[in-house]
């Protein structure tokens, strides 16, 4: 296995537990990155030649290598994939009674660039690095051996792939259904598999949905940015009187309505298709008020440079949501933008409540569920925030 030598002092982050190497940290005079092929496994050494572990290289990417092992000369082969994916599976089996979860969460499961979601017998796989892309046959072999899935959808429509110089596209092996069934928190959801903007389900909010549902008895609920109804349907199944789902996707709303009916036939469900900001303004002007509002927008801050604009959008969304709550009502405010600090989202909430001359009682501060493990040495792997708070006067 060839060696990738770093410049002096550029080993510190790796020694502190991080897995990424940036192109400017490599001693390119000794080993030009262009000498390596995309996805090639190397032993990474510090400037003195001491091993830091094994990584896969991508000369075309700013993050030019990611460690997959702390030992030198470790191939990312079927054996290592089997070991890591089996450990990932054991963790999920301890967490959940049924096979619906994120099975592998990239760096959080020590498999950089590999994400696997499990829907019973069906898997969706996202590969975002050249290292994993090159090992797709081995990944498929191990997934088939360990999980015996009926179908695997390779959902490679990821912007991250473009940064790695990898092609986009979706490929199915096996008979993938058009609609996936998801079992979560005693609810059953139908979600699109092969169509639409998103293939599948946002498992990361599972615990936060259950937390919000604790306040649902007899409530009128507004689920903003609802997708297939994760928050609203869970609340409906816990006794909410009515749920209104808001999303810009008609397809998502069809699924939300269907899921509400299937899980809580006695709850009155409405869908409102449109821009969430405009809809929330309109509901306010019509005098509509709710006991529960969930706001779970798409990432408004995809890159650091969008931070100011994105923060303004979170502030606006939170303020509009808070206006729609009755005093004593409960808000769940979520953000999946890694670049938004938890404290900043919390401040959006306190500014919105102070603006109404109310207080917010923080009931729960959540994040991504444990099937989306955060790599403790990598802040980049933590992204989801969810604050549940009650308004009080
Ligand atoms: N709350 C959902 C996940 C939301 S994902 C759950 O628990 O599963 C974000 C959703 O926001 C997507 O369904 C997308 O269609 C919708 N969306 C994006 N921009 C929007 C906008 N401006 N107005 C309304 N919906 C929007």
Short mmCIF file of C-alpha atoms and ligand atoms in Angstrom, two decimals:
data_model
loop_
_atom_site.label_atom_id
_atom_site.label_comp_id
_atom_site.label_asym_id
_atom_site.label_seq_id
_atom_site.Cartn_x
_atom_site.Cartn_y
_atom_site.Cartn_z
CA UNK A 1 0.00 0.00 0.00
CA UNK A 2 1.38 3.39 -0.93
CA UNK A 3 2.03 6.08 1.65
CA UNK A 4 0.41 9.52 1.85
CA UNK A 5 2.77 11.75 3.80
CA UNK A 6 1.44 14.86 5.55
CA UNK A 7 3.26 18.16 6.08
CA UNK A 8 4.74 18.91 9.52
CA UNK A 9 2.05 19.51 12.23
CA UNK A 10 -0.80 18.52 9.91
CA UNK A 11 -1.30 15.30 11.87
CA UNK A 12 -2.87 17.06 14.87
CA UNK A 13 -6.49 16.83 13.82
CA UNK A 14 -6.16 13.12 13.00
CA UNK A 15 -4.42 12.44 16.29
CA UNK A 16 -7.32 14.15 18.06
CA UNK A 17 -9.68 11.64 16.45
CA UNK A 18 -10.84 13.36 13.26
CA UNK A 19 -11.03 11.36 10.03
CA UNK A 20 -10.48 13.93 7.27
CA UNK A 21 -7.37 15.12 5.49
CA UNK A 22 -7.49 18.28 3.44
CA UNK A 23 -5.50 18.69 0.23
CA UNK A 24 -3.35 21.51 1.64
CA UNK A 25 -2.17 19.26 4.50
CA UNK A 26 -0.48 16.75 2.20
CA UNK A 27 3.26 16.91 1.49
CA UNK A 28 2.69 17.13 -2.25
CA UNK A 29 6.38 17.52 -3.02
CA UNK A 30 6.97 14.06 -1.68
CA UNK A 31 3.72 12.54 -2.90
CA UNK A 32 1.77 14.60 -5.44
CA UNK A 33 -1.94 13.89 -5.09
CA UNK A 34 -2.24 13.37 -8.82
CA UNK A 35 -0.12 10.23 -8.43
CA UNK A 36 -3.04 8.54 -6.70
CA UNK A 37 -6.13 7.14 -8.39
CA UNK A 38 -9.61 8.13 -7.10
CA UNK A 39 -10.55 5.86 -4.22
CA UNK A 40 -7.11 4.29 -3.79
CA UNK A 41 -6.33 3.05 -0.25
CA UNK A 42 -3.16 4.45 1.33
CA UNK A 43 -1.32 4.42 4.62
CA UNK A 44 -1.29 7.93 6.04
CA UNK A 45 1.90 9.07 7.77
CA UNK A 46 2.93 12.19 9.58
CA UNK A 47 5.91 14.24 8.42
CA UNK A 48 8.29 11.96 10.31
CA UNK A 49 6.88 8.82 8.76
CA UNK A 50 4.82 7.54 11.72
CA UNK A 51 1.58 5.86 10.69
CA UNK A 52 -1.74 7.54 11.44
CA UNK A 53 -3.90 4.87 9.83
CA UNK A 54 -5.38 3.96 6.47
CA UNK A 55 -7.48 6.14 4.22
CA UNK A 56 -9.01 6.30 0.76
CA UNK A 57 -7.74 9.13 -1.42
CA UNK A 58 -9.55 11.31 -3.88
CA UNK A 59 -7.10 13.64 -5.63
CA UNK A 60 -10.04 15.59 -7.12
CA UNK A 61 -11.56 16.61 -3.79
CA UNK A 62 -10.75 19.29 -1.22
CA UNK A 63 -11.16 16.62 1.46
CA UNK A 64 -8.57 14.51 -0.29
CA UNK A 65 -8.56 11.51 2.03
CA UNK A 66 -10.71 10.02 4.81
CA UNK A 67 -9.46 7.52 7.34
CA UNK A 68 -11.29 4.21 7.56
CA UNK A 69 -8.88 2.58 10.01
CA UNK A 70 -6.34 3.54 12.65
CA UNK A 71 -4.01 0.74 11.57
CA UNK A 72 -1.60 1.03 8.64
CA UNK A 73 -2.07 -0.98 5.42
CA UNK A 74 -5.77 -1.66 6.16
CA UNK A 75 -7.70 -2.19 2.94
CA UNK A 76 -11.30 -1.05 2.84
CA UNK A 77 -12.31 -4.52 1.70
CA UNK A 78 -15.21 -6.91 2.29
CA UNK A 79 -13.82 -7.96 5.66
CA UNK A 80 -13.63 -4.45 7.05
CA UNK A 81 -16.98 -3.52 5.52
CA UNK A 82 -18.57 -6.61 7.05
CA UNK A 83 -17.07 -5.85 10.45
CA UNK A 84 -18.23 -2.21 10.41
CA UNK A 85 -21.69 -2.87 8.98
CA UNK A 86 -22.28 -5.71 11.42
CA UNK A 87 -21.31 -3.47 14.34
CA UNK A 88 -23.65 -0.80 12.97
CA UNK A 89 -26.46 -3.35 12.73
CA UNK A 90 -25.92 -4.60 16.29
CA UNK A 91 -26.24 -1.05 17.60
CA UNK A 92 -29.54 -0.50 15.74
CA UNK A 93 -30.88 -3.84 16.92
CA UNK A 94 -30.30 -2.72 20.48
CA UNK A 95 -32.10 0.53 19.79
CA UNK A 96 -35.15 -0.52 17.79
CA UNK A 97 -37.39 -3.56 17.77
CA UNK A 98 -38.22 -3.40 14.07
CA UNK A 99 -35.87 -3.08 11.07
CA UNK A 100 -36.64 0.53 10.18
CA UNK A 101 -33.71 2.83 10.75
CA UNK A 102 -30.57 4.38 9.34
CA UNK A 103 -28.25 1.41 9.34
CA UNK A 104 -25.06 3.25 8.52
CA UNK A 105 -24.32 6.94 8.96
CA UNK A 106 -20.99 7.55 7.25
CA UNK A 107 -18.26 8.86 9.55
CA UNK A 108 -20.48 8.20 12.60
CA UNK A 109 -20.20 4.49 11.83
CA UNK A 110 -16.54 4.78 10.77
CA UNK A 111 -17.48 4.28 7.14
CA UNK A 112 -16.84 7.69 5.56
CA UNK A 113 -19.01 8.32 2.52
CA UNK A 114 -21.52 5.50 3.08
CA UNK A 115 -25.11 6.00 4.19
CA UNK A 116 -27.60 3.13 4.31
CA UNK A 117 -31.26 3.44 5.26
CA UNK A 118 -33.19 0.28 6.02
CA UNK A 119 -36.90 -0.11 5.29
CA UNK A 120 -37.52 -3.69 6.37
CA UNK A 121 -36.46 -5.74 3.34
CA UNK A 122 -35.53 -2.70 1.26
CA UNK A 123 -32.39 -0.61 1.44
CA UNK A 124 -31.46 2.77 0.04
CA UNK A 125 -27.75 3.48 -0.20
CA UNK A 126 -26.02 6.81 -0.73
CA UNK A 127 -22.35 6.89 -1.64
CA UNK A 128 -20.64 10.26 -1.52
CA UNK A 129 -16.92 9.53 -1.84
CA UNK A 130 -14.67 8.04 -4.52
CA UNK A 131 -13.35 5.56 -1.95
CA UNK A 132 -16.79 4.05 -1.37
CA UNK A 133 -17.84 4.40 -5.00
CA UNK A 134 -14.96 2.21 -6.10
CA UNK A 135 -16.04 -0.44 -3.59
CA UNK A 136 -19.67 -0.62 -4.56
CA UNK A 137 -19.49 -4.33 -5.53
CA UNK A 138 -18.03 -5.19 -2.12
CA UNK A 139 -20.61 -3.04 -0.32
CA UNK A 140 -23.40 -4.75 -2.22
CA UNK A 141 -21.98 -8.21 -1.48
CA UNK A 142 -21.78 -7.48 2.27
CA UNK A 143 -25.24 -5.91 2.45
CA UNK A 144 -26.70 -8.93 0.66
CA UNK A 145 -24.86 -11.34 2.93
CA UNK A 146 -25.70 -9.57 6.21
CA UNK A 147 -29.23 -8.29 5.56
CA UNK A 148 -30.56 -10.35 2.62
CA UNK A 149 -32.53 -7.40 1.22
CA UNK A 150 -35.17 -7.80 -1.46
CA UNK A 151 -34.03 -4.58 -3.15
CA UNK A 152 -31.28 -1.99 -2.96
CA UNK A 153 -31.77 1.49 -4.36
CA UNK A 154 -28.48 3.26 -5.05
CA UNK A 155 -29.66 6.80 -4.56
CA UNK A 156 -26.73 8.74 -5.92
CA UNK A 157 -28.39 12.07 -6.63
CA UNK A 158 -26.19 13.85 -4.12
CA UNK A 159 -24.56 17.26 -4.61
CA UNK A 160 -21.63 15.94 -2.53
CA UNK A 161 -20.81 13.55 -5.37
CA UNK A 162 -20.18 16.43 -7.72
CA UNK A 163 -17.49 17.71 -5.32
CA UNK A 164 -15.84 14.29 -5.59
CA UNK A 165 -16.11 14.20 -9.39
CA UNK A 166 -18.60 11.30 -9.27
CA UNK A 167 -21.60 10.89 -11.60
CA UNK A 168 -25.17 11.36 -10.33
CA UNK A 169 -28.03 8.93 -10.85
CA UNK A 170 -30.33 6.36 -9.32
CA UNK A 171 -29.99 2.65 -9.92
CA UNK A 172 -32.10 -0.15 -8.47
CA UNK A 173 -31.02 -3.71 -7.91
CA UNK A 174 -33.96 -6.00 -7.24
CA UNK A 175 -37.68 -5.24 -7.24
CA UNK A 176 -37.88 -1.93 -5.34
CA UNK A 177 -41.45 -0.87 -4.51
CA UNK A 178 -42.75 2.55 -5.52
CA UNK A 179 -43.99 3.08 -2.00
CA UNK A 180 -42.02 2.16 1.09
CA UNK A 181 -43.63 1.27 4.38
CA UNK A 182 -42.04 2.73 7.51
CA UNK A 183 -42.72 1.70 11.07
CA UNK A 184 -41.81 4.27 13.70
CA UNK A 185 -43.01 5.21 17.20
CA UNK A 186 -46.03 2.86 16.87
CA UNK A 187 -47.06 4.58 13.63
CA UNK A 188 -47.00 3.28 10.09
CA UNK A 189 -46.10 5.56 7.23
CA UNK A 190 -46.18 5.16 3.48
CA UNK A 191 -43.46 7.16 1.75
CA UNK A 192 -42.30 7.51 -1.84
CA UNK A 193 -39.38 5.35 -2.88
CA UNK A 194 -38.67 5.76 -6.55
CA UNK A 195 -40.38 9.06 -7.20
CA UNK A 196 -40.18 12.54 -5.83
CA UNK A 197 -37.62 14.78 -4.24
CA UNK A 198 -36.57 12.47 -1.50
CA UNK A 199 -36.36 8.72 -1.52
CA UNK A 200 -37.73 7.53 1.74
CA UNK A 201 -37.91 8.86 5.21
CA UNK A 202 -36.18 11.23 7.64
CA UNK A 203 -35.38 8.79 10.43
CA UNK A 204 -33.29 11.40 12.24
CA UNK A 205 -36.37 13.05 13.80
CA UNK A 206 -37.86 9.89 15.33
CA UNK A 207 -37.31 10.78 18.98
CA UNK A 208 -38.23 14.43 18.48
CA UNK A 209 -41.54 13.42 16.88
CA UNK A 210 -42.30 11.21 19.89
CA UNK A 211 -41.39 14.01 22.30
CA UNK A 212 -43.71 16.47 20.61
CA UNK A 213 -46.54 13.91 20.57
CA UNK A 214 -46.55 13.95 24.40
CA UNK A 215 -48.38 17.28 24.22
CA UNK A 216 -50.81 16.22 21.49
CA UNK A 217 -53.92 15.18 23.44
CA UNK A 218 -56.90 17.06 21.99
CA UNK A 219 -54.64 19.62 20.29
CA UNK A 220 -55.03 21.40 16.98
CA UNK A 221 -51.69 20.83 15.26
CA UNK A 222 -49.93 22.66 12.46
CA UNK A 223 -47.16 20.65 10.80
CA UNK A 224 -45.13 23.08 8.69
CA UNK A 225 -42.68 21.63 6.14
CA UNK A 226 -44.49 18.36 6.80
CA UNK A 227 -43.14 16.11 4.03
CA UNK A 228 -45.08 12.83 4.56
CA UNK A 229 -46.36 13.96 7.96
CA UNK A 230 -43.70 12.74 10.42
CA UNK A 231 -44.52 15.20 13.21
CA UNK A 232 -48.22 15.74 12.53
CA UNK A 233 -49.18 12.09 12.10
CA UNK A 234 -47.32 11.07 15.25
CA UNK A 235 -49.22 13.78 17.12
CA UNK A 236 -52.49 12.68 15.50
CA UNK A 237 -51.91 9.11 16.64
CA UNK A 238 -51.37 10.45 20.17
CA UNK A 239 -54.76 12.08 20.30
CA UNK A 240 -54.58 15.39 18.43
CA UNK A 241 -58.01 16.66 17.38
CA UNK A 242 -56.88 18.04 14.01
CA UNK A 243 -53.71 18.34 11.97
CA UNK A 244 -52.95 20.74 9.14
CA UNK A 245 -49.99 19.80 6.98
CA UNK A 246 -48.14 22.51 5.05
CA UNK A 247 -45.66 21.72 2.29
CA UNK A 248 -44.77 23.00 -1.17
CA UNK A 249 -44.87 19.46 -2.55
CA UNK A 250 -48.33 18.15 -3.47
CA UNK A 251 -46.94 14.63 -3.53
CA UNK A 252 -45.62 14.94 0.03
CA UNK A 253 -49.02 16.21 1.18
CA UNK A 254 -50.83 13.29 -0.46
CA UNK A 255 -48.68 10.97 1.59
CA UNK A 256 -49.23 13.03 4.75
CA UNK A 257 -53.02 12.90 4.36
CA UNK A 258 -52.94 9.18 3.65
CA UNK A 259 -50.69 8.55 6.67
CA UNK A 260 -52.92 10.62 8.96
CA UNK A 261 -55.96 8.65 7.90
CA UNK A 262 -54.19 5.31 8.34
CA UNK A 263 -52.89 6.10 11.83
CA UNK A 264 -55.57 8.33 13.29
CA UNK A 265 -58.86 7.96 11.43
CA UNK A 266 -60.68 10.16 13.95
CA UNK A 267 -58.34 13.10 13.59
CA UNK A 268 -59.35 15.77 11.10
CA UNK A 269 -56.54 16.25 8.57
CA UNK A 270 -56.09 19.18 6.19
CA UNK A 271 -53.36 19.81 3.66
CA UNK A 272 -52.21 23.21 2.48
CA UNK A 273 -49.92 23.26 -0.54
CA UNK A 274 -47.76 26.33 -0.90
CA UNK A 275 -44.80 28.30 0.33
CA UNK A 276 -44.69 27.81 4.10
CA UNK A 277 -43.89 31.46 4.82
CA UNK A 278 -46.85 32.69 2.77
CA UNK A 279 -49.16 30.03 4.22
CA UNK A 280 -48.21 30.90 7.81
CA UNK A 281 -48.88 34.59 7.12
CA UNK A 282 -52.23 33.77 5.60
CA UNK A 283 -53.28 31.52 8.48
CA UNK A 284 -52.38 34.29 10.89
CA UNK A 285 -54.41 36.84 8.97
CA UNK A 286 -57.36 34.47 8.95
CA UNK A 287 -57.14 34.32 12.75
CA UNK A 288 -56.22 30.64 12.87
CA UNK A 289 -54.37 29.57 16.03
CA UNK A 290 -52.95 26.21 17.13
CA UNK A 291 -51.93 24.41 20.31
CA UNK A 292 -48.97 22.78 18.57
CA UNK A 293 -46.81 23.98 15.69
CA UNK A 294 -43.88 22.04 14.23
CA UNK A 295 -41.48 23.84 11.92
CA UNK A 296 -38.97 21.54 10.22
CA UNK A 297 -37.62 23.27 7.12
CA UNK A 298 -35.11 21.96 4.60
CA UNK A 299 -31.52 23.07 5.27
CA UNK A 300 -31.57 26.84 4.75
CA UNK A 301 -27.79 26.92 5.21
CA UNK A 302 -26.17 24.41 2.90
CA UNK A 303 -22.80 26.16 2.82
CA UNK A 304 -21.14 28.44 5.28
CA UNK A 305 -21.47 31.38 2.93
CA UNK A 306 -25.30 31.11 3.16
CA UNK A 307 -25.15 31.51 6.96
CA UNK A 308 -26.50 35.06 7.28
CA UNK A 309 -29.30 34.60 4.77
CA UNK A 310 -30.16 31.21 6.22
CA UNK A 311 -30.28 32.51 9.78
CA UNK A 312 -32.70 35.22 8.65
CA UNK A 313 -34.94 32.50 7.17
CA UNK A 314 -34.90 30.49 10.41
CA UNK A 315 -35.68 33.65 12.36
CA UNK A 316 -38.61 34.43 10.07
CA UNK A 317 -39.98 30.87 10.11
CA UNK A 318 -39.80 30.74 13.92
CA UNK A 319 -41.45 34.12 14.35
CA UNK A 320 -44.29 33.19 11.99
CA UNK A 321 -44.80 29.90 13.81
CA UNK A 322 -44.79 31.47 17.28
CA UNK A 323 -47.45 33.98 16.16
CA UNK A 324 -49.75 31.07 15.33
CA UNK A 325 -49.60 29.53 18.79
CA UNK A 326 -52.06 30.16 21.59
CA UNK A 327 -50.48 31.02 24.96
CA UNK A 328 -49.68 27.67 26.55
CA UNK A 329 -49.11 26.21 23.09
CA UNK A 330 -46.09 24.13 22.19
CA UNK A 331 -43.64 24.66 19.35
CA UNK A 332 -41.11 22.22 17.90
CA UNK A 333 -38.46 24.17 16.05
CA UNK A 334 -35.99 22.12 14.03
CA UNK A 335 -32.97 22.82 11.89
CA UNK A 336 -30.93 20.31 9.91
CA UNK A 337 -28.29 22.88 8.90
CA UNK A 338 -24.92 21.88 10.29
CA UNK A 339 -23.77 25.50 9.95
CA UNK A 340 -26.48 26.77 12.32
CA UNK A 341 -25.40 26.46 15.95
CA UNK A 342 -27.97 25.12 18.40
CA UNK A 343 -27.71 28.34 20.37
CA UNK A 344 -28.59 30.39 17.27
CA UNK A 345 -31.77 28.39 16.72
CA UNK A 346 -32.65 28.77 20.38
CA UNK A 347 -32.13 32.50 20.08
CA UNK A 348 -34.56 32.56 17.12
CA UNK A 349 -37.10 31.09 19.51
CA UNK A 350 -36.45 33.46 22.39
CA UNK A 351 -36.51 36.47 20.07
CA UNK A 352 -39.84 35.38 18.62
CA UNK A 353 -41.41 34.82 22.04
CA UNK A 354 -39.99 38.02 23.52
CA UNK A 355 -41.43 39.80 20.48
CA UNK A 356 -44.86 38.61 21.60
CA UNK A 357 -44.08 39.56 25.21
CA UNK A 358 -44.25 35.89 26.17
CA UNK A 359 -41.82 33.44 27.74
CA UNK A 360 -40.69 30.15 26.32
CA UNK A 361 -40.35 27.18 28.61
CA UNK A 362 -37.84 24.80 27.08
CA UNK A 363 -39.24 21.27 27.40
CA UNK A 364 -36.83 19.31 25.28
CA UNK A 365 -33.62 19.89 23.37
CA UNK A 366 -33.06 17.11 20.86
CA UNK A 367 -30.87 16.25 17.94
CA UNK A 368 -30.41 13.47 15.45
CA UNK A 369 -31.35 10.03 16.79
CA UNK A 370 -28.68 7.49 17.75
CA UNK A 371 -29.07 5.72 14.41
CA UNK A 372 -27.38 8.87 13.03
CA UNK A 373 -24.37 8.73 15.37
CA UNK A 374 -22.26 11.84 15.74
CA UNK A 375 -18.54 11.09 15.48
CA UNK A 376 -17.46 12.60 18.79
CA UNK A 377 -14.28 14.12 17.33
CA UNK A 378 -16.03 15.51 14.25
CA UNK A 379 -18.40 18.45 14.77
CA UNK A 380 -19.16 18.19 11.04
CA UNK A 381 -21.18 15.02 11.70
CA UNK A 382 -23.65 16.77 13.99
CA UNK A 383 -26.38 18.64 12.20
CA UNK A 384 -29.91 18.26 13.59
CA UNK A 385 -31.37 20.46 16.34
CA UNK A 386 -34.92 20.31 17.66
CA UNK A 387 -36.20 22.53 20.47
CA UNK A 388 -39.60 21.87 21.95
CA UNK A 389 -40.89 24.77 24.03
CA UNK A 390 -44.10 25.95 25.60
CA UNK A 391 -45.21 29.55 25.35
CA UNK A 392 -46.23 31.10 28.62
CA UNK A 393 -47.45 34.58 29.58
N1 LIG B 1 -40.98 17.40 8.81
C1 LIG B 1 -40.68 16.36 7.86
C2 LIG B 1 -39.43 16.59 7.04
C3 LIG B 1 -39.38 17.90 6.32
S1 LIG B 1 -38.27 17.97 4.99
C4 LIG B 1 -40.62 15.01 8.58
O1 LIG B 1 -40.79 14.95 9.80
O2 LIG B 1 -40.39 14.00 7.90
C5 LIG B 1 -38.60 19.55 4.35
C6 LIG B 1 -39.90 19.67 3.56
O3 LIG B 1 -40.03 21.06 3.27
C7 LIG B 1 -39.95 18.95 2.24
O4 LIG B 1 -41.07 18.10 2.22
C8 LIG B 1 -40.11 20.07 1.18
O5 LIG B 1 -41.03 19.73 0.16
C9 LIG B 1 -40.66 21.19 2.00
N2 LIG B 1 -40.37 22.56 1.53
C10 LIG B 1 -39.21 23.06 1.08
N3 LIG B 1 -39.32 24.39 0.87
C11 LIG B 1 -40.58 24.74 1.21
C12 LIG B 1 -41.29 25.97 1.23
N4 LIG B 1 -40.73 27.11 0.89
N5 LIG B 1 -42.57 25.95 1.65
C13 LIG B 1 -43.17 24.79 2.04
N6 LIG B 1 -42.53 23.60 2.03
C14 LIG B 1 -41.26 23.57 1.63
#
